[in-house]
Amino acid sequence: MSKILKALINASERAACIARSCTESSGDTLLVAEKCETDANIRFERDFKTIADVLAQECAKVEIASYLPELAEYVRGEECNEINGVTIAIQKSQEETAKLLSSLIPMSTANRMAKSVHGEINTICLDLPEMLTLDTDNLGVWIDPIDATAEFIAGVRGEANASHGLPCVTVLIGAYLRSSGEPVVGVINQPFYNGGKGRIIWGVNYEGVKKCYVGDREVDFGHNTILISGAEKPDIVEKIKNSGFEVISVPGAGHKLLKVALGEAAGYIVSKGTTFRWDTCGPHAILNARGGGLISYTTHKPIIYNDGSGLEPKEYCNSEGIIAYADNDTLQKILNTLS
């Protein structure tokens, strides 16, 4: 189990390094491409990805495969590996990767991003029960390499609104059981936390063992805040407010799920299909490990993640909405409110 967790944590940090490398020059060198209709999130009139999204995802896949080769074909992510007609793949050397990237971005930027791909990364000490074993033959992985891409773009370009931008960006990686779809290991990396120092939280929920790490802090689950997106239905927002909850809209699905996992919010409600398996798999495992969870807004059943491979991105949408919650008491109050 510790090897699996270490692989996901290091993959998240590799992606975080790539994201941070983009802030070291002017934002006009960040290649941005509009997603095609089949890849785009329906919530947005126009949905975008950057070269950092694609590179971070491919790098995270390679990092996981280097630890766990048997998982290589079962690692999936949000982005396709092509941008502006160029297929992004991690090369054998920093120089070769930079050469590939330089066909899309200035060489100085390509060199910096390639260095983040091939350079050393910081690792953290893990504290997991050695007796806990998890069969990798039954695992799959979902990756969201840079969640809140719009906030990432605005932050890199210096155009973000107050309380928005880079701090809202997360890297989300989750492992699930291919047999049942249950999320069992989750990692959330917040690359730009504390001025770019970053932080990582993780959770494991498997065969009765619940273990997590949320940093050197006391988690307070006394918050009475429900998080929503700015596009939530007004009647649902009013219902939640009238039940005594404080309702706040903040950017980024991963950012909101991070806040629930940290105890900074009691829950996160999405009544429409605007989140995807890659958004929720990792955070779901962490919430389960902390005594909370994540269920369908419509059916109230837990979200599962063992969808078939090779489907169009829209098929991986949490189309019935989601309710993420910090504990069962909060969940019951939310369900009573929405009934």
GROMACS .gro file of C-alpha atoms in nm:
model
  339
    1MET     CA    1   0.000   0.000   0.000
    2SER     CA    2   0.277   0.247   0.085
    3LYS     CA    3   0.426   0.198  -0.264
    4ILE     CA    4   0.091   0.278  -0.427
    5LEU     CA    5   0.043   0.588  -0.216
    6LYS     CA    6   0.400   0.703  -0.278
    7ALA     CA    7   0.348   0.663  -0.653
    8LEU     CA    8   0.033   0.879  -0.648
    9ILE     CA    9   0.189   1.143  -0.423
   10ASN     CA   10   0.501   1.171  -0.638
   11ALA     CA   11   0.291   1.184  -0.954
   12SER     CA   12   0.088   1.470  -0.804
   13GLU     CA   13   0.403   1.658  -0.707
   14ARG     CA   14   0.549   1.611  -1.055
   15ALA     CA   15   0.232   1.766  -1.200
   16ALA     CA   16   0.249   2.045  -0.941
   17CYS     CA   17   0.609   2.125  -1.040
   18ILE     CA   18   0.500   2.159  -1.402
   19ALA     CA   19   0.218   2.394  -1.302
   20ARG     CA   20   0.454   2.608  -1.092
   21SER     CA   21   0.708   2.625  -1.374
   22CYS     CA   22   0.455   2.823  -1.579
   23THR     CA   23   0.455   3.112  -1.331
   24GLU     CA   24   0.822   3.189  -1.382
   25SER     CA   25   0.766   3.391  -1.700
   26SER     CA   26   0.502   3.613  -1.855
   27GLY     CA   27   0.165   3.448  -1.908
   28ASP     CA   28   0.171   3.507  -2.283
   29THR     CA   29   0.403   3.206  -2.320
   30LEU     CA   30   0.139   2.969  -2.177
   31LEU     CA   31  -0.011   2.783  -2.472
   32VAL     CA   32  -0.391   2.769  -2.438
   33ALA     CA   33  -0.621   2.571  -2.666
   34GLU     CA   34  -0.999   2.550  -2.672
   35LYS     CA   35  -1.139   2.201  -2.618
   36CYS     CA   36  -1.361   2.051  -2.883
   37GLU     CA   37  -1.730   2.007  -2.808
   38THR     CA   38  -1.700   1.639  -2.708
   39ASP     CA   39  -1.419   1.715  -2.457
   40ALA     CA   40  -1.560   2.038  -2.310
   41ASN     CA   41  -1.739   2.076  -1.977
   42ILE     CA   42  -2.100   2.174  -2.053
   43ARG     CA   43  -2.097   2.423  -1.766
   44PHE     CA   44  -1.868   2.655  -1.961
   45GLU     CA   45  -1.956   2.837  -2.281
   46ARG     CA   46  -1.595   2.776  -2.384
   47ASP     CA   47  -1.364   2.525  -2.212
   48PHE     CA   48  -0.985   2.536  -2.238
   49LYS     CA   49  -0.675   2.334  -2.168
   50THR     CA   50  -0.312   2.441  -2.158
   51ILE     CA   51   0.013   2.277  -2.251
   52ALA     CA   52   0.072   2.243  -1.876
   53ASP     CA   53  -0.247   2.035  -1.834
   54VAL     CA   54  -0.141   1.792  -2.104
   55LEU     CA   55   0.225   1.771  -1.998
   56ALA     CA   56   0.134   1.731  -1.630
   57GLN     CA   57  -0.103   1.447  -1.705
   58GLU     CA   58   0.142   1.257  -1.927
   59CYS     CA   59   0.417   1.309  -1.671
   60ALA     CA   60   0.195   1.183  -1.387
   61LYS     CA   61   0.114   0.872  -1.590
   62VAL     CA   62   0.483   0.803  -1.648
   63GLU     CA   63   0.561   0.860  -1.280
   64ILE     CA   64   0.296   0.610  -1.169
   65ALA     CA   65   0.408   0.355  -1.427
   66SER     CA   66   0.769   0.387  -1.309
   67TYR     CA   67   0.662   0.267  -0.963
   68LEU     CA   68   0.387   0.031  -1.072
   69PRO     CA   69   0.436  -0.087  -1.434
   70GLU     CA   70   0.139  -0.322  -1.406
   71LEU     CA   71  -0.090  -0.019  -1.363
   72ALA     CA   72   0.025   0.166  -1.676
   73GLU     CA   73  -0.271   0.069  -1.896
   74TYR     CA   74  -0.522   0.144  -1.621
   75VAL     CA   75  -0.425   0.508  -1.559
   76ARG     CA   76  -0.668   0.755  -1.714
   77GLY     CA   77  -0.702   1.131  -1.708
   78GLU     CA   78  -0.905   1.430  -1.815
   79GLU     CA   79  -0.699   1.542  -2.113
   80CYS     CA   80  -0.615   1.385  -2.446
   81ASN     CA   81  -0.242   1.402  -2.513
   82GLU     CA   82  -0.268   1.624  -2.821
   83ILE     CA   83  -0.264   2.003  -2.830
   84ASN     CA   84  -0.253   2.218  -3.144
   85GLY     CA   85  -0.175   1.914  -3.356
   86VAL     CA   86   0.123   1.800  -3.148
   87THR     CA   87   0.114   1.479  -2.943
   88ILE     CA   88   0.277   1.535  -2.606
   89ALA     CA   89   0.486   1.245  -2.475
   90ILE     CA   90   0.762   1.239  -2.215
   91GLN     CA   91   1.096   1.185  -2.389
   92LYS     CA   92   1.404   1.002  -2.258
   93SER     CA   93   1.595   1.318  -2.172
   94GLN     CA   94   1.527   1.674  -2.064
   95GLU     CA   95   1.674   1.803  -2.389
   96GLU     CA   96   1.448   1.586  -2.603
   97THR     CA   97   1.138   1.684  -2.408
   98ALA     CA   98   1.231   2.051  -2.441
   99LYS     CA   99   1.277   2.008  -2.816
  100LEU     CA  100   0.929   1.858  -2.849
  101LEU     CA  101   0.770   2.135  -2.642
  102SER     CA  102   0.957   2.405  -2.834
  103SER     CA  103   0.745   2.329  -3.139
  104LEU     CA  104   0.460   2.491  -2.943
  105ILE     CA  105   0.616   2.739  -2.700
  106PRO     CA  106   0.934   2.950  -2.677
  107MET     CA  107   1.248   2.748  -2.609
  108SER     CA  108   1.312   2.923  -2.276
  109THR     CA  109   0.970   2.814  -2.152
  110ALA     CA  110   1.015   2.467  -2.302
  111ASN     CA  111   1.346   2.426  -2.117
  112ARG     CA  112   1.191   2.528  -1.787
  113MET     CA  113   0.894   2.292  -1.825
  114ALA     CA  114   1.120   2.007  -1.936
  115LYS     CA  115   1.333   2.060  -1.626
  116SER     CA  116   1.024   2.021  -1.409
  117VAL     CA  117   0.951   1.694  -1.589
  118HIS     CA  118   1.295   1.539  -1.549
  119GLY     CA  119   1.431   1.709  -1.236
  120GLU     CA  120   1.423   1.593  -0.875
  121ILE     CA  121   1.104   1.632  -0.672
  122ASN     CA  122   1.051   1.661  -0.299
  123THR     CA  123   0.900   1.356  -0.132
  124ILE     CA  124   0.727   1.329   0.203
  125CYS     CA  125   0.747   1.061   0.470
  126LEU     CA  126   0.458   0.816   0.475
  127ASP     CA  127   0.310   0.654   0.783
  128LEU     CA  128   0.096   0.360   0.675
  129PRO     CA  129   0.037   0.026   0.845
  130GLU     CA  130   0.282  -0.215   0.687
  131MET     CA  131   0.034  -0.505   0.716
  132LEU     CA  132  -0.214  -0.335   0.484
  133THR     CA  133  -0.186  -0.481   0.135
  134LEU     CA  134  -0.371  -0.380  -0.177
  135ASP     CA  135  -0.360  -0.585  -0.495
  136THR     CA  136  -0.257  -0.364  -0.787
  137ASP     CA  137  -0.413  -0.620  -1.023
  138ASN     CA  138  -0.750  -0.477  -0.918
  139LEU     CA  139  -0.665  -0.106  -0.932
  140GLY     CA  140  -0.738   0.176  -1.174
  141VAL     CA  141  -0.636   0.541  -1.147
  142TRP     CA  142  -0.802   0.870  -1.242
  143ILE     CA  143  -0.598   1.191  -1.284
  144ASP     CA  144  -0.702   1.553  -1.310
  145PRO     CA  145  -0.362   1.711  -1.380
  146ILE     CA  146  -0.462   2.076  -1.323
  147ASP     CA  147  -0.811   2.131  -1.187
  148ALA     CA  148  -0.956   2.485  -1.223
  149THR     CA  149  -0.774   2.550  -1.551
  150ALA     CA  150  -0.951   2.885  -1.599
  151GLU     CA  151  -0.817   3.002  -1.261
  152PHE     CA  152  -0.473   2.869  -1.355
  153ILE     CA  153  -0.470   3.065  -1.681
  154ALA     CA  154  -0.592   3.384  -1.510
  155GLY     CA  155  -0.338   3.342  -1.231
  156VAL     CA  156  -0.043   3.286  -1.462
  157ARG     CA  157  -0.146   3.590  -1.665
  158GLY     CA  158  -0.197   3.805  -1.354
  159GLU     CA  159  -0.565   3.854  -1.436
  160ALA     CA  160  -0.731   3.665  -1.149
  161ASN     CA  161  -0.987   3.824  -0.920
  162ALA     CA  162  -0.926   3.846  -0.547
  163SER     CA  163  -0.959   3.507  -0.370
  164HIS     CA  164  -0.941   3.338  -0.711
  165GLY     CA  165  -0.653   3.235  -0.934
  166LEU     CA  166  -0.361   3.009  -0.850
  167PRO     CA  167  -0.455   2.914  -0.489
  168CYS     CA  168  -0.770   2.750  -0.631
  169VAL     CA  169  -0.569   2.513  -0.852
  170THR     CA  170  -0.536   2.148  -0.746
  171VAL     CA  171  -0.392   1.824  -0.879
  172LEU     CA  172  -0.631   1.534  -0.813
  173ILE     CA  173  -0.531   1.167  -0.828
  174GLY     CA  174  -0.738   0.873  -0.708
  175ALA     CA  175  -0.713   0.495  -0.720
  176TYR     CA  176  -1.022   0.275  -0.730
  177LEU     CA  177  -1.101  -0.096  -0.734
  178ARG     CA  178  -1.165  -0.208  -1.090
  179SER     CA  179  -1.396  -0.483  -0.963
  180SER     CA  180  -1.636  -0.255  -0.773
  181GLY     CA  181  -1.548   0.104  -0.868
  182GLU     CA  182  -1.493   0.195  -0.502
  183PRO     CA  183  -1.234   0.472  -0.447
  184VAL     CA  184  -0.963   0.352  -0.208
  185VAL     CA  185  -0.665   0.591  -0.228
  186GLY     CA  186  -0.677   0.966  -0.289
  187VAL     CA  187  -0.430   1.253  -0.319
  188ILE     CA  188  -0.500   1.626  -0.348
  189ASN     CA  189  -0.202   1.850  -0.422
  190GLN     CA  190  -0.245   2.228  -0.394
  191PRO     CA  191   0.063   2.356  -0.584
  192PHE     CA  192   0.029   2.726  -0.505
  193TYR     CA  193  -0.064   2.705  -0.137
  194ASN     CA  194   0.139   2.932   0.091
  195GLY     CA  195   0.298   3.136  -0.184
  196GLY     CA  196   0.385   2.839  -0.402
  197LYS     CA  197   0.529   2.611  -0.134
  198GLY     CA  198   0.233   2.383  -0.190
  199ARG     CA  199   0.075   2.114   0.024
  200ILE     CA  200  -0.049   1.758  -0.016
  201ILE     CA  201  -0.326   1.573   0.163
  202TRP     CA  202  -0.408   1.206   0.117
  203GLY     CA  203  -0.642   0.936   0.238
  204VAL     CA  204  -0.675   0.558   0.230
  205ASN     CA  205  -1.002   0.372   0.282
  206TYR     CA  206  -0.971  -0.003   0.226
  207GLU     CA  207  -1.106  -0.311   0.402
  208GLY     CA  208  -1.197  -0.123   0.718
  209VAL     CA  209  -0.871   0.070   0.741
  210LYS     CA  210  -0.918   0.447   0.730
  211LYS     CA  211  -0.605   0.658   0.738
  212CYS     CA  212  -0.534   1.008   0.614
  213TYR     CA  213  -0.296   1.299   0.630
  214VAL     CA  214  -0.418   1.659   0.614
  215GLY     CA  215  -0.104   1.840   0.729
  216ASP     CA  216   0.002   1.972   1.066
  217ARG     CA  217  -0.333   2.112   1.164
  218GLU     CA  218  -0.634   2.031   1.375
  219VAL     CA  219  -0.931   1.964   1.152
  220ASP     CA  220  -1.247   2.140   1.265
  221PHE     CA  221  -1.568   1.979   1.141
  222GLY     CA  222  -1.783   2.237   1.317
  223HIS     CA  223  -1.819   2.453   1.009
  224ASN     CA  224  -2.171   2.517   0.885
  225THR     CA  225  -2.073   2.613   0.531
  226ILE     CA  226  -2.198   2.454   0.211
  227LEU     CA  227  -1.996   2.520  -0.104
  228ILE     CA  228  -2.157   2.557  -0.446
  229SER     CA  229  -2.059   2.666  -0.795
  230GLY     CA  230  -2.164   3.003  -0.930
  231ALA     CA  231  -2.398   2.823  -1.170
  232GLU     CA  232  -2.605   2.643  -0.907
  233LYS     CA  233  -2.985   2.668  -0.934
  234PRO     CA  234  -3.121   2.963  -0.728
  235ASP     CA  235  -3.403   2.758  -0.572
  236ILE     CA  236  -3.152   2.504  -0.437
  237VAL     CA  237  -2.933   2.780  -0.299
  238GLU     CA  238  -3.235   2.927  -0.116
  239LYS     CA  239  -3.330   2.588   0.028
  240ILE     CA  240  -2.981   2.543   0.168
  241LYS     CA  241  -2.969   2.894   0.313
  242ASN     CA  242  -3.312   2.856   0.472
  243SER     CA  243  -3.199   2.542   0.653
  244GLY     CA  244  -2.935   2.739   0.844
  245PHE     CA  245  -2.629   2.670   0.633
  246GLU     CA  246  -2.401   2.947   0.510
  247VAL     CA  247  -2.366   2.915   0.132
  248ILE     CA  248  -2.044   3.020  -0.042
  249SER     CA  249  -1.938   2.996  -0.406
  250VAL     CA  250  -1.568   2.933  -0.467
  251PRO     CA  251  -1.386   2.825  -0.786
  252GLY     CA  252  -1.271   2.476  -0.874
  253ALA     CA  253  -1.429   2.139  -0.797
  254GLY     CA  254  -1.103   2.013  -0.649
  255HIS     CA  255  -1.063   2.330  -0.443
  256LYS     CA  256  -1.412   2.287  -0.297
  257LEU     CA  257  -1.357   1.918  -0.225
  258LEU     CA  258  -1.025   2.006  -0.058
  259LYS     CA  259  -1.205   2.246   0.173
  260VAL     CA  260  -1.456   1.978   0.273
  261ALA     CA  261  -1.175   1.729   0.339
  262LEU     CA  262  -0.991   1.986   0.553
  263GLY     CA  263  -1.303   2.064   0.755
  264GLU     CA  264  -1.322   2.420   0.622
  265ALA     CA  265  -1.669   2.343   0.486
  266ALA     CA  266  -1.939   2.096   0.584
  267GLY     CA  267  -2.030   1.998   0.229
  268TYR     CA  268  -2.031   2.067  -0.142
  269ILE     CA  269  -2.344   2.036  -0.354
  270VAL     CA  270  -2.371   2.015  -0.733
  271SER     CA  271  -2.721   1.948  -0.863
  272LYS     CA  272  -2.616   1.917  -1.229
  273GLY     CA  273  -2.368   1.707  -1.422
  274THR     CA  274  -2.069   1.940  -1.422
  275THR     CA  275  -1.810   1.727  -1.241
  276PHE     CA  276  -1.634   1.419  -1.375
  277ARG     CA  277  -1.478   1.099  -1.242
  278TRP     CA  278  -1.131   1.256  -1.253
  279ASP     CA  279  -1.256   1.546  -1.037
  280THR     CA  280  -1.400   1.330  -0.762
  281CYS     CA  281  -1.216   0.996  -0.741
  282GLY     CA  282  -0.920   1.112  -0.529
  283PRO     CA  283  -1.117   1.349  -0.302
  284HIS     CA  284  -1.386   1.082  -0.259
  285ALA     CA  285  -1.132   0.837  -0.115
  286ILE     CA  286  -1.003   1.103   0.124
  287LEU     CA  287  -1.354   1.195   0.239
  288ASN     CA  288  -1.433   0.828   0.300
  289ALA     CA  289  -1.116   0.796   0.506
  290ARG     CA  290  -1.221   1.095   0.718
  291GLY     CA  291  -1.568   0.960   0.791
  292GLY     CA  292  -1.750   1.154   0.521
  293GLY     CA  293  -1.825   1.063   0.163
  294LEU     CA  294  -1.950   1.157  -0.181
  295ILE     CA  295  -2.281   1.045  -0.332
  296SER     CA  296  -2.503   1.112  -0.631
  297TYR     CA  297  -2.724   1.418  -0.583
  298THR     CA  298  -3.014   1.233  -0.748
  299THR     CA  299  -2.993   0.871  -0.628
  300HIS     CA  300  -2.794   0.924  -0.305
  301LYS     CA  301  -2.575   0.628  -0.399
  302PRO     CA  302  -2.193   0.652  -0.381
  303ILE     CA  303  -2.022   0.749  -0.707
  304ILE     CA  304  -1.824   0.462  -0.860
  305TYR     CA  305  -1.529   0.488  -1.096
  306ASN     CA  306  -1.486   0.166  -1.296
  307ASP     CA  307  -1.641   0.294  -1.619
  308GLY     CA  308  -1.538   0.131  -1.944
  309SER     CA  309  -1.232   0.269  -2.118
  310GLY     CA  310  -1.224   0.452  -2.450
  311LEU     CA  311  -1.554   0.634  -2.402
  312GLU     CA  312  -1.616   0.997  -2.492
  313PRO     CA  313  -1.532   1.232  -2.202
  314LYS     CA  314  -1.900   1.316  -2.143
  315GLU     CA  315  -1.959   0.950  -2.052
  316TYR     CA  316  -1.738   1.002  -1.745
  317CYS     CA  317  -1.952   1.287  -1.617
  318ASN     CA  318  -2.113   1.263  -1.273
  319SER     CA  319  -2.433   1.337  -1.462
  320GLU     CA  320  -2.667   1.307  -1.163
  321GLY     CA  321  -2.480   1.572  -0.964
  322ILE     CA  322  -2.292   1.512  -0.638
  323ILE     CA  323  -2.315   1.574  -0.266
  324ALA     CA  324  -1.980   1.570  -0.084
  325TYR     CA  325  -2.001   1.576   0.296
  326ALA     CA  326  -1.767   1.586   0.593
  327ASP     CA  327  -1.967   1.350   0.817
  328ASN     CA  328  -2.292   1.155   0.829
  329ASP     CA  329  -2.473   1.413   1.044
  330THR     CA  330  -2.407   1.676   0.777
  331LEU     CA  331  -2.526   1.441   0.505
  332GLN     CA  332  -2.853   1.375   0.686
  333LYS     CA  333  -2.913   1.746   0.734
  334ILE     CA  334  -2.843   1.811   0.363
  335LEU     CA  335  -3.078   1.533   0.254
  336ASN     CA  336  -3.352   1.660   0.486
  337THR     CA  337  -3.305   2.009   0.342
  338LEU     CA  338  -3.327   1.896  -0.020
  339SER     CA  339  -3.615   1.650   0.022
   0.00000   0.00000   0.00000
